[in-house]
Amino acid sequence: MKRRTLIIAVPLVAALAMLGAIAATSGQSSRDEPVLDAEALDLGWEDLVPADFVPPEDPLRSMTPEEVDKLFDGSDESQRQLAEIDEKLSYAPVDEGLDGKLVTLPGYVVPLEFDGQTQLEEFLLVPYYGACIHTPPPPANQIVMASVAQPVEIADTYVPVVLRGILRTENTTSALAETGYSMEVIAVEAYEP
């Protein structure tokens, strides 16, 4: 994958301080003292799902038409069952081993506010165009809440980008989706296949 830097989102002094933190860390990972790799890990979206995670089977597939009808009859019991099914199917664990790592991740930018703005300080990164807008959101472990120290220009959300920054395993909720990861963005780069 070829990349060219579009925008450096963190001032040079802050970037140098982060690089200094890489050399100064001791090898133990915590929220206060992250271990940063000298070279960024190039991640794909599949890397954000723990290797041992097996998604649950959709219970609707094994139900008879009569059971499905009863499930959607509006009763208190059906509402409880639907809530249980939704909770089971929406479980999306994160890979805790990625917390505090310096990474790159390609994807599409989704602004949190749709007012035509192109200068963004906080946005979602998703694996495919239209996620969280035109379709139901992907699982939480397939959405990253991205934040930059200074606003970055994202003129065209149809064009994929590559984010470079510190990945965190933390849930956040916005009006558009729940995220399983967040990223302190250092740079936004053009994606070139």
Short mmCIF file of C-alpha atoms in Angstrom, two decimals:
data_model
loop_
_atom_site.label_atom_id
_atom_site.label_comp_id
_atom_site.label_asym_id
_atom_site.label_seq_id
_atom_site.Cartn_x
_atom_site.Cartn_y
_atom_site.Cartn_z
CA MET A 1 0.00 0.00 0.00
CA LYS A 2 1.42 3.36 -1.04
CA ARG A 3 0.71 6.37 1.10
CA ARG A 4 1.40 10.04 0.87
CA THR A 5 0.91 12.31 3.81
CA LEU A 6 -2.00 14.72 3.40
CA ILE A 7 -2.12 16.44 6.74
CA ILE A 8 -0.04 16.31 9.87
CA ALA A 9 -2.71 16.72 12.52
CA VAL A 10 -0.39 17.11 15.49
CA PRO A 11 2.13 19.95 15.77
CA LEU A 12 5.76 18.88 15.33
CA VAL A 13 6.56 19.52 19.00
CA ALA A 14 3.73 17.19 20.11
CA ALA A 15 4.78 14.52 17.60
CA LEU A 16 8.37 14.67 18.87
CA ALA A 17 7.08 14.37 22.44
CA MET A 18 5.15 11.24 21.45
CA LEU A 19 8.27 9.80 19.85
CA GLY A 20 10.15 10.60 23.06
CA ALA A 21 7.50 8.66 24.95
CA ILE A 22 8.25 5.67 22.72
CA ALA A 23 11.86 5.64 23.85
CA ALA A 24 10.98 6.32 27.49
CA THR A 25 8.37 3.60 28.05
CA SER A 26 9.35 0.65 30.15
CA GLY A 27 7.55 -2.25 28.51
CA GLN A 28 4.44 -2.32 30.70
CA SER A 29 1.15 -1.26 29.18
CA SER A 30 -1.42 0.80 31.04
CA ARG A 31 -3.74 3.71 30.32
CA ASP A 32 -1.28 6.13 31.94
CA GLU A 33 1.92 4.76 30.44
CA PRO A 34 1.28 3.12 27.05
CA VAL A 35 3.91 1.05 25.32
CA LEU A 36 4.35 2.52 21.86
CA ASP A 37 6.05 0.58 19.09
CA ALA A 38 8.79 2.51 17.31
CA GLU A 39 7.15 1.55 14.02
CA ALA A 40 3.40 1.67 13.51
CA LEU A 41 1.48 -1.58 13.17
CA ASP A 42 -0.36 -1.67 9.84
CA LEU A 43 -3.82 -2.93 10.75
CA GLY A 44 -6.77 -4.12 8.73
CA TRP A 45 -10.31 -4.20 10.11
CA GLU A 46 -10.12 -7.93 10.75
CA ASP A 47 -7.24 -7.23 13.16
CA LEU A 48 -9.63 -5.34 15.46
CA VAL A 49 -11.58 -8.53 16.23
CA PRO A 50 -9.96 -10.92 18.74
CA ALA A 51 -8.61 -14.01 16.96
CA ASP A 52 -10.56 -16.39 19.21
CA PHE A 53 -13.93 -14.64 18.83
CA VAL A 54 -16.67 -16.73 17.25
CA PRO A 55 -19.79 -14.70 16.42
CA PRO A 56 -23.01 -16.14 17.81
CA GLU A 57 -25.42 -17.85 15.46
CA ASP A 58 -28.48 -15.80 14.55
CA PRO A 59 -31.32 -17.38 16.57
CA LEU A 60 -33.91 -16.32 13.98
CA ARG A 61 -32.43 -18.83 11.54
CA SER A 62 -33.47 -21.79 13.67
CA MET A 63 -36.97 -20.49 14.49
CA THR A 64 -40.14 -21.67 12.81
CA PRO A 65 -42.36 -19.07 11.12
CA GLU A 66 -44.80 -19.40 14.03
CA GLU A 67 -42.03 -18.71 16.58
CA VAL A 68 -40.91 -15.66 14.60
CA ASP A 69 -44.49 -14.35 14.47
CA LYS A 70 -44.79 -14.79 18.24
CA LEU A 71 -41.44 -13.04 18.70
CA PHE A 72 -42.78 -9.95 16.96
CA ASP A 73 -46.27 -9.91 18.51
CA GLY A 74 -45.51 -6.88 20.71
CA SER A 75 -46.03 -8.66 24.03
CA ASP A 76 -43.82 -8.03 27.05
CA GLU A 77 -42.34 -11.51 26.63
CA SER A 78 -41.50 -10.87 22.95
CA GLN A 79 -39.92 -7.51 23.84
CA ARG A 80 -37.74 -9.26 26.45
CA GLN A 81 -36.72 -11.97 23.96
CA LEU A 82 -35.92 -9.41 21.26
CA ALA A 83 -33.75 -7.45 23.72
CA GLU A 84 -31.85 -10.64 24.61
CA ILE A 85 -31.33 -11.49 20.93
CA ASP A 86 -30.17 -7.94 20.17
CA GLU A 87 -27.70 -8.00 23.07
CA LYS A 88 -26.34 -11.39 21.99
CA LEU A 89 -25.93 -10.40 18.34
CA SER A 90 -24.44 -6.97 19.07
CA TYR A 91 -21.63 -8.30 21.29
CA ALA A 92 -18.41 -7.17 19.60
CA PRO A 93 -15.28 -7.66 21.72
CA VAL A 94 -12.11 -5.66 21.10
CA ASP A 95 -8.51 -6.88 21.02
CA GLU A 96 -7.11 -5.58 24.33
CA GLY A 97 -3.56 -6.24 23.07
CA LEU A 98 -3.90 -3.27 20.71
CA ASP A 99 -4.48 -0.74 23.50
CA GLY A 100 -1.83 1.99 23.43
CA LYS A 101 -0.24 0.82 20.17
CA LEU A 102 0.91 3.16 17.43
CA VAL A 103 -1.03 1.94 14.38
CA THR A 104 -2.20 2.77 10.89
CA LEU A 105 -5.73 1.87 9.80
CA PRO A 106 -7.45 2.59 6.46
CA GLY A 107 -11.12 3.48 6.23
CA TYR A 108 -13.76 6.08 5.57
CA VAL A 109 -14.42 9.22 7.57
CA VAL A 110 -17.90 9.79 8.98
CA PRO A 111 -18.39 13.30 10.39
CA LEU A 112 -20.30 13.35 13.66
CA GLU A 113 -22.28 16.39 12.50
CA PHE A 114 -23.70 16.69 9.00
CA ASP A 115 -23.56 20.43 8.46
CA GLY A 116 -21.25 20.55 5.46
CA GLN A 117 -18.18 21.12 7.59
CA THR A 118 -14.84 19.92 6.27
CA GLN A 119 -12.68 20.95 9.24
CA LEU A 120 -12.99 18.10 11.74
CA GLU A 121 -11.60 17.57 15.23
CA GLU A 122 -13.54 14.40 15.96
CA PHE A 123 -15.05 11.84 13.59
CA LEU A 124 -15.68 8.13 13.11
CA LEU A 125 -13.51 5.86 10.97
CA VAL A 126 -15.40 2.94 9.44
CA PRO A 127 -14.46 0.05 7.11
CA TYR A 128 -16.80 0.91 4.21
CA TYR A 129 -18.45 3.98 2.77
CA GLY A 130 -21.91 4.74 4.11
CA ALA A 131 -21.50 2.87 7.39
CA CYS A 132 -23.44 4.66 10.16
CA ILE A 133 -25.18 6.90 7.61
CA HIS A 134 -26.96 4.93 4.88
CA THR A 135 -26.94 1.56 6.64
CA PRO A 136 -27.09 0.30 10.20
CA PRO A 137 -23.73 0.79 11.92
CA PRO A 138 -21.15 -1.99 11.91
CA PRO A 139 -20.33 -3.75 15.20
CA ALA A 140 -18.60 -1.57 17.79
CA ASN A 141 -15.26 -3.31 17.17
CA GLN A 142 -15.44 -2.11 13.55
CA ILE A 143 -15.80 1.59 14.37
CA VAL A 144 -13.07 3.92 15.65
CA MET A 145 -13.74 7.28 17.31
CA ALA A 146 -10.93 9.47 15.98
CA SER A 147 -9.80 12.76 17.48
CA VAL A 148 -7.10 15.21 16.42
CA ALA A 149 -5.34 17.93 18.38
CA GLN A 150 -6.02 20.50 15.65
CA PRO A 151 -8.79 20.42 13.03
CA VAL A 152 -8.01 18.53 9.82
CA GLU A 153 -9.50 19.14 6.40
CA ILE A 154 -11.57 16.18 5.16
CA ALA A 155 -13.12 17.53 1.97
CA ASP A 156 -14.45 14.28 0.49
CA THR A 157 -15.77 11.45 2.65
CA TYR A 158 -16.13 9.25 -0.46
CA VAL A 159 -12.35 8.95 -0.56
CA PRO A 160 -10.71 6.48 1.86
CA VAL A 161 -7.90 7.63 4.14
CA VAL A 162 -5.34 6.00 6.41
CA LEU A 163 -5.15 7.19 10.00
CA ARG A 164 -1.90 7.00 11.93
CA GLY A 165 -2.14 7.30 15.69
CA ILE A 166 -2.44 5.77 19.13
CA LEU A 167 -5.25 3.20 19.34
CA ARG A 168 -7.26 2.79 22.53
CA THR A 169 -9.71 0.06 23.49
CA GLU A 170 -12.53 2.11 24.91
CA ASN A 171 -16.23 2.29 24.23
CA THR A 172 -17.75 5.60 23.26
CA THR A 173 -21.26 6.41 22.15
CA SER A 174 -22.26 9.07 19.66
CA ALA A 175 -25.56 9.89 18.01
CA LEU A 176 -24.47 7.66 15.11
CA ALA A 177 -22.98 4.57 16.73
CA GLU A 178 -21.22 2.88 19.59
CA THR A 179 -17.47 2.44 19.07
CA GLY A 180 -15.13 -0.14 20.57
CA TYR A 181 -11.95 1.80 19.82
CA SER A 182 -10.71 5.36 19.86
CA MET A 183 -7.63 6.85 18.23
CA GLU A 184 -5.47 9.85 19.06
CA VAL A 185 -4.66 10.75 15.45
CA ILE A 186 -1.16 11.91 14.55
CA ALA A 187 -1.65 12.06 10.76
CA VAL A 188 -4.27 11.56 8.08
CA GLU A 189 -2.82 10.03 4.94
CA ALA A 190 -4.22 9.36 1.48
CA TYR A 191 -5.09 5.72 0.86
CA GLU A 192 -3.54 4.30 -2.27
CA PRO A 193 -4.19 0.61 -3.02
#
